[in-house]
Amino acid sequence: MKKVKMSCTTCPNSCELLATIEDDQVVAVEGNLCKRGVDFAESEWRCPVRTLTSTMILDTGAKAVLVPVRSAKPIPKAVMKDAMQAIQAKHLHHAVKMGESLIANVAGTGVDIVAAKTVRM
Protein backbone atom coordinates (compact mmCIF):
# COMPACT_ATOMS: atom_id res chain seq x y z
CA MET A 1 0.00 0.00 0.00
CA LYS A 2 1.26 3.49 -0.81
CA LYS A 3 0.05 7.07 -0.41
CA VAL A 4 0.11 9.52 -3.32
CA LYS A 5 -0.41 13.30 -3.01
CA MET A 6 -2.46 15.03 -5.71
CA SER A 7 -3.89 18.49 -6.26
CA CYS A 8 -7.46 18.27 -7.54
CA THR A 9 -8.24 20.61 -10.44
CA THR A 10 -11.94 19.91 -10.99
CA CYS A 11 -13.38 22.80 -8.99
CA PRO A 12 -12.28 26.07 -7.35
CA ASN A 13 -11.57 24.34 -4.01
CA SER A 14 -8.26 22.92 -5.38
CA CYS A 15 -8.20 20.25 -2.69
CA GLU A 16 -4.91 18.63 -1.69
CA LEU A 17 -5.73 14.94 -1.95
CA LEU A 18 -4.02 11.95 -0.40
CA ALA A 19 -4.88 8.80 -2.33
CA THR A 20 -4.23 5.37 -0.93
CA ILE A 21 -3.14 2.93 -3.65
CA GLU A 22 -3.34 -0.82 -3.22
CA ASP A 23 -2.83 -3.37 -6.02
CA ASP A 24 -2.60 -0.43 -8.47
CA GLN A 25 -6.12 0.74 -7.51
CA VAL A 26 -7.26 3.80 -5.56
CA VAL A 27 -8.85 2.37 -2.42
CA ALA A 28 -9.28 5.60 -0.42
CA VAL A 29 -9.07 9.35 -0.91
CA GLU A 30 -8.61 11.90 1.86
CA GLY A 31 -8.76 15.70 1.75
CA ASN A 32 -11.53 16.07 -0.81
CA LEU A 33 -14.33 18.53 -0.07
CA CYS A 34 -16.63 17.04 -2.72
CA LYS A 35 -17.16 13.74 -4.52
CA ARG A 36 -15.43 15.08 -7.62
CA GLY A 37 -12.15 14.75 -5.72
CA VAL A 38 -12.56 10.98 -5.51
CA ASP A 39 -13.37 10.78 -9.23
CA PHE A 40 -10.37 12.99 -10.03
CA ALA A 41 -7.97 10.87 -7.96
CA GLU A 42 -9.14 7.66 -9.63
CA SER A 43 -8.87 9.17 -13.11
CA GLU A 44 -5.51 10.82 -12.36
CA TRP A 45 -4.08 7.51 -11.16
CA ARG A 46 -5.47 5.46 -14.05
CA CYS A 47 -4.76 7.80 -16.97
CA PRO A 48 -3.83 11.42 -16.25
CA VAL A 49 -5.02 13.86 -18.92
CA ARG A 50 -4.36 17.54 -19.60
CA THR A 51 -5.45 20.17 -22.09
CA LEU A 52 -2.48 20.93 -24.33
CA THR A 53 -1.83 24.56 -25.26
CA SER A 54 0.82 25.75 -27.67
CA THR A 55 1.35 27.83 -30.82
CA MET A 56 1.62 27.05 -34.51
CA ILE A 57 3.41 29.07 -37.17
CA LEU A 58 1.25 30.88 -39.73
CA ASP A 59 3.41 31.83 -42.71
CA THR A 60 1.87 34.94 -44.26
CA GLY A 61 4.62 35.29 -46.87
CA ALA A 62 5.89 38.58 -45.47
CA LYS A 63 6.35 37.33 -41.93
CA ALA A 64 5.57 34.43 -39.65
CA VAL A 65 2.85 34.83 -37.03
CA LEU A 66 2.23 32.56 -34.06
CA VAL A 67 -1.32 31.23 -33.74
CA PRO A 68 -2.39 30.05 -30.27
CA VAL A 69 -3.77 26.50 -30.36
CA ARG A 70 -5.13 23.98 -27.85
CA SER A 71 -6.47 20.47 -27.72
CA ALA A 72 -10.25 20.40 -28.09
CA LYS A 73 -10.40 18.08 -25.06
CA PRO A 74 -7.82 16.86 -22.55
CA ILE A 75 -5.41 14.25 -23.90
CA PRO A 76 -3.32 11.65 -22.03
CA LYS A 77 -0.10 13.01 -20.57
CA ALA A 78 1.71 10.01 -22.05
CA VAL A 79 1.24 11.35 -25.61
CA MET A 80 1.97 15.04 -24.97
CA LYS A 81 5.42 14.82 -26.59
CA ASP A 82 4.00 13.20 -29.74
CA ALA A 83 1.24 15.83 -29.90
CA MET A 84 3.78 18.65 -29.56
CA GLN A 85 5.91 17.16 -32.36
CA ALA A 86 2.83 17.12 -34.62
CA ILE A 87 2.11 20.77 -33.77
CA GLN A 88 5.72 21.83 -34.40
CA ALA A 89 5.83 19.98 -37.73
CA LYS A 90 2.81 21.77 -39.18
CA HIS A 91 2.97 25.29 -40.62
CA LEU A 92 -0.21 27.08 -41.62
CA HIS A 93 -0.57 29.03 -44.86
CA HIS A 94 -4.13 30.36 -44.49
CA ALA A 95 -6.14 32.54 -42.13
CA VAL A 96 -7.66 30.59 -39.23
CA LYS A 97 -10.88 30.97 -37.32
CA MET A 98 -11.15 30.33 -33.59
CA GLY A 99 -12.28 26.74 -33.04
CA GLU A 100 -11.11 25.58 -36.48
CA SER A 101 -9.57 22.11 -36.45
CA LEU A 102 -5.93 22.38 -37.51
CA ILE A 103 -4.76 18.84 -36.73
CA ALA A 104 -7.29 16.01 -36.59
CA ASN A 105 -6.82 13.08 -34.22
CA VAL A 106 -3.51 14.35 -32.84
CA ALA A 107 -1.18 11.52 -31.77
CA GLY A 108 -3.99 9.00 -32.28
CA THR A 109 -6.03 10.40 -29.37
CA GLY A 110 -9.23 11.10 -31.28
CA VAL A 111 -8.85 14.74 -30.19
CA ASP A 112 -8.24 17.64 -32.57
CA ILE A 113 -5.87 20.56 -32.15
CA VAL A 114 -7.93 23.71 -32.70
CA ALA A 115 -7.18 27.41 -33.14
CA ALA A 116 -7.64 29.34 -29.91
CA LYS A 117 -7.90 32.69 -31.72
CA THR A 118 -9.00 33.99 -35.11
CA VAL A 119 -5.97 35.17 -37.09
CA ARG A 120 -6.38 36.90 -40.44
CA MET A 121 -3.70 37.17 -43.09
PDB file of C-alpha atoms in Angstrom:
ATOM      1  CA  MET A   1       0.000   0.000   0.000  1.00  0.00           C
ATOM      2  CA  LYS A   2       1.262   3.489  -0.810  1.00  0.00           C
ATOM      3  CA  LYS A   3       0.045   7.068  -0.411  1.00  0.00           C
ATOM      4  CA  VAL A   4       0.106   9.521  -3.317  1.00  0.00           C
ATOM      5  CA  LYS A   5      -0.409  13.296  -3.009  1.00  0.00           C
ATOM      6  CA  MET A   6      -2.456  15.030  -5.714  1.00  0.00           C
ATOM      7  CA  SER A   7      -3.893  18.491  -6.258  1.00  0.00           C
ATOM      8  CA  CYS A   8      -7.457  18.274  -7.538  1.00  0.00           C
ATOM      9  CA  THR A   9      -8.240  20.613 -10.438  1.00  0.00           C
ATOM     10  CA  THR A  10     -11.936  19.907 -10.988  1.00  0.00           C
ATOM     11  CA  CYS A  11     -13.378  22.796  -8.986  1.00  0.00           C
ATOM     12  CA  PRO A  12     -12.281  26.066  -7.354  1.00  0.00           C
ATOM     13  CA  ASN A  13     -11.573  24.335  -4.012  1.00  0.00           C
ATOM     14  CA  SER A  14      -8.257  22.921  -5.377  1.00  0.00           C
ATOM     15  CA  CYS A  15      -8.197  20.245  -2.690  1.00  0.00           C
ATOM     16  CA  GLU A  16      -4.912  18.633  -1.695  1.00  0.00           C
ATOM     17  CA  LEU A  17      -5.728  14.939  -1.947  1.00  0.00           C
ATOM     18  CA  LEU A  18      -4.021  11.955  -0.402  1.00  0.00           C
ATOM     19  CA  ALA A  19      -4.881   8.798  -2.334  1.00  0.00           C
ATOM     20  CA  THR A  20      -4.225   5.370  -0.927  1.00  0.00           C
ATOM     21  CA  ILE A  21      -3.144   2.931  -3.648  1.00  0.00           C
ATOM     22  CA  GLU A  22      -3.340  -0.822  -3.220  1.00  0.00           C
ATOM     23  CA  ASP A  23      -2.830  -3.368  -6.017  1.00  0.00           C
ATOM     24  CA  ASP A  24      -2.599  -0.432  -8.470  1.00  0.00           C
ATOM     25  CA  GLN A  25      -6.119   0.737  -7.510  1.00  0.00           C
ATOM     26  CA  VAL A  26      -7.256   3.802  -5.563  1.00  0.00           C
ATOM     27  CA  VAL A  27      -8.852   2.369  -2.422  1.00  0.00           C
ATOM     28  CA  ALA A  28      -9.280   5.595  -0.415  1.00  0.00           C
ATOM     29  CA  VAL A  29      -9.073   9.350  -0.913  1.00  0.00           C
ATOM     30  CA  GLU A  30      -8.609  11.903   1.863  1.00  0.00           C
ATOM     31  CA  GLY A  31      -8.759  15.700   1.749  1.00  0.00           C
ATOM     32  CA  ASN A  32     -11.527  16.068  -0.810  1.00  0.00           C
ATOM     33  CA  LEU A  33     -14.330  18.529  -0.070  1.00  0.00           C
ATOM     34  CA  CYS A  34     -16.634  17.040  -2.718  1.00  0.00           C
ATOM     35  CA  LYS A  35     -17.162  13.736  -4.524  1.00  0.00           C
ATOM     36  CA  ARG A  36     -15.428  15.081  -7.618  1.00  0.00           C
ATOM     37  CA  GLY A  37     -12.145  14.751  -5.717  1.00  0.00           C
ATOM     38  CA  VAL A  38     -12.564  10.983  -5.513  1.00  0.00           C
ATOM     39  CA  ASP A  39     -13.370  10.778  -9.229  1.00  0.00           C
ATOM     40  CA  PHE A  40     -10.373  12.992 -10.032  1.00  0.00           C
ATOM     41  CA  ALA A  41      -7.975  10.868  -7.960  1.00  0.00           C
ATOM     42  CA  GLU A  42      -9.140   7.663  -9.628  1.00  0.00           C
ATOM     43  CA  SER A  43      -8.868   9.166 -13.107  1.00  0.00           C
ATOM     44  CA  GLU A  44      -5.510  10.817 -12.364  1.00  0.00           C
ATOM     45  CA  TRP A  45      -4.082   7.513 -11.157  1.00  0.00           C
ATOM     46  CA  ARG A  46      -5.470   5.458 -14.048  1.00  0.00           C
ATOM     47  CA  CYS A  47      -4.760   7.802 -16.971  1.00  0.00           C
ATOM     48  CA  PRO A  48      -3.830  11.422 -16.252  1.00  0.00           C
ATOM     49  CA  VAL A  49      -5.017  13.863 -18.920  1.00  0.00           C
ATOM     50  CA  ARG A  50      -4.362  17.540 -19.598  1.00  0.00           C
ATOM     51  CA  THR A  51      -5.447  20.166 -22.090  1.00  0.00           C
ATOM     52  CA  LEU A  52      -2.483  20.932 -24.328  1.00  0.00           C
ATOM     53  CA  THR A  53      -1.831  24.556 -25.263  1.00  0.00           C
ATOM     54  CA  SER A  54       0.825  25.748 -27.673  1.00  0.00           C
ATOM     55  CA  THR A  55       1.348  27.833 -30.815  1.00  0.00           C
ATOM     56  CA  MET A  56       1.620  27.054 -34.512  1.00  0.00           C
ATOM     57  CA  ILE A  57       3.409  29.073 -37.168  1.00  0.00           C
ATOM     58  CA  LEU A  58       1.247  30.879 -39.731  1.00  0.00           C
ATOM     59  CA  ASP A  59       3.411  31.828 -42.706  1.00  0.00           C
ATOM     60  CA  THR A  60       1.870  34.939 -44.255  1.00  0.00           C
ATOM     61  CA  GLY A  61       4.615  35.292 -46.865  1.00  0.00           C
ATOM     62  CA  ALA A  62       5.892  38.578 -45.474  1.00  0.00           C
ATOM     63  CA  LYS A  63       6.346  37.331 -41.935  1.00  0.00           C
ATOM     64  CA  ALA A  64       5.570  34.431 -39.650  1.00  0.00           C
ATOM     65  CA  VAL A  65       2.852  34.833 -37.035  1.00  0.00           C
ATOM     66  CA  LEU A  66       2.227  32.565 -34.064  1.00  0.00           C
ATOM     67  CA  VAL A  67      -1.317  31.234 -33.736  1.00  0.00           C
ATOM     68  CA  PRO A  68      -2.393  30.046 -30.273  1.00  0.00           C
ATOM     69  CA  VAL A  69      -3.767  26.495 -30.356  1.00  0.00           C
ATOM     70  CA  ARG A  70      -5.127  23.980 -27.853  1.00  0.00           C
ATOM     71  CA  SER A  71      -6.468  20.467 -27.717  1.00  0.00           C
ATOM     72  CA  ALA A  72     -10.250  20.403 -28.092  1.00  0.00           C
ATOM     73  CA  LYS A  73     -10.401  18.082 -25.065  1.00  0.00           C
ATOM     74  CA  PRO A  74      -7.822  16.858 -22.554  1.00  0.00           C
ATOM     75  CA  ILE A  75      -5.410  14.245 -23.897  1.00  0.00           C
ATOM     76  CA  PRO A  76      -3.324  11.650 -22.026  1.00  0.00           C
ATOM     77  CA  LYS A  77      -0.099  13.014 -20.573  1.00  0.00           C
ATOM     78  CA  ALA A  78       1.712  10.013 -22.047  1.00  0.00           C
ATOM     79  CA  VAL A  79       1.236  11.346 -25.611  1.00  0.00           C
ATOM     80  CA  MET A  80       1.970  15.037 -24.966  1.00  0.00           C
ATOM     81  CA  LYS A  81       5.422  14.822 -26.588  1.00  0.00           C
ATOM     82  CA  ASP A  82       3.996  13.204 -29.738  1.00  0.00           C
ATOM     83  CA  ALA A  83       1.245  15.834 -29.904  1.00  0.00           C
ATOM     84  CA  MET A  84       3.783  18.653 -29.556  1.00  0.00           C
ATOM     85  CA  GLN A  85       5.907  17.161 -32.356  1.00  0.00           C
ATOM     86  CA  ALA A  86       2.831  17.119 -34.619  1.00  0.00           C
ATOM     87  CA  ILE A  87       2.111  20.772 -33.769  1.00  0.00           C
ATOM     88  CA  GLN A  88       5.718  21.827 -34.400  1.00  0.00           C
ATOM     89  CA  ALA A  89       5.831  19.983 -37.730  1.00  0.00           C
ATOM     90  CA  LYS A  90       2.808  21.768 -39.181  1.00  0.00           C
ATOM     91  CA  HIS A  91       2.973  25.287 -40.618  1.00  0.00           C
ATOM     92  CA  LEU A  92      -0.210  27.079 -41.617  1.00  0.00           C
ATOM     93  CA  HIS A  93      -0.569  29.028 -44.858  1.00  0.00           C
ATOM     94  CA  HIS A  94      -4.125  30.357 -44.493  1.00  0.00           C
ATOM     95  CA  ALA A  95      -6.138  32.535 -42.128  1.00  0.00           C
ATOM     96  CA  VAL A  96      -7.658  30.586 -39.231  1.00  0.00           C
ATOM     97  CA  LYS A  97     -10.882  30.968 -37.319  1.00  0.00           C
ATOM     98  CA  MET A  98     -11.147  30.332 -33.591  1.00  0.00           C
ATOM     99  CA  GLY A  99     -12.276  26.736 -33.036  1.00  0.00           C
ATOM    100  CA  GLU A 100     -11.115  25.576 -36.475  1.00  0.00           C
ATOM    101  CA  SER A 101      -9.573  22.109 -36.447  1.00  0.00           C
ATOM    102  CA  LEU A 102      -5.926  22.380 -37.507  1.00  0.00           C
ATOM    103  CA  ILE A 103      -4.757  18.841 -36.734  1.00  0.00           C
ATOM    104  CA  ALA A 104      -7.287  16.014 -36.593  1.00  0.00           C
ATOM    105  CA  ASN A 105      -6.821  13.077 -34.220  1.00  0.00           C
ATOM    106  CA  VAL A 106      -3.514  14.347 -32.839  1.00  0.00           C
ATOM    107  CA  ALA A 107      -1.185  11.523 -31.768  1.00  0.00           C
ATOM    108  CA  GLY A 108      -3.989   9.001 -32.284  1.00  0.00           C
ATOM    109  CA  THR A 109      -6.027  10.396 -29.369  1.00  0.00           C
ATOM    110  CA  GLY A 110      -9.230  11.104 -31.277  1.00  0.00           C
ATOM    111  CA  VAL A 111      -8.853  14.738 -30.189  1.00  0.00           C
ATOM    112  CA  ASP A 112      -8.245  17.639 -32.572  1.00  0.00           C
ATOM    113  CA  ILE A 113      -5.874  20.561 -32.150  1.00  0.00           C
ATOM    114  CA  VAL A 114      -7.933  23.709 -32.696  1.00  0.00           C
ATOM    115  CA  ALA A 115      -7.177  27.407 -33.139  1.00  0.00           C
ATOM    116  CA  ALA A 116      -7.644  29.338 -29.907  1.00  0.00           C
ATOM    117  CA  LYS A 117      -7.895  32.688 -31.724  1.00  0.00           C
ATOM    118  CA  THR A 118      -8.997  33.994 -35.107  1.00  0.00           C
ATOM    119  CA  VAL A 119      -5.970  35.170 -37.094  1.00  0.00           C
ATOM    120  CA  ARG A 120      -6.379  36.903 -40.442  1.00  0.00           C
ATOM    121  CA  MET A 121      -3.697  37.173 -43.086  1.00  0.00           C
TER     122      MET A 121
END
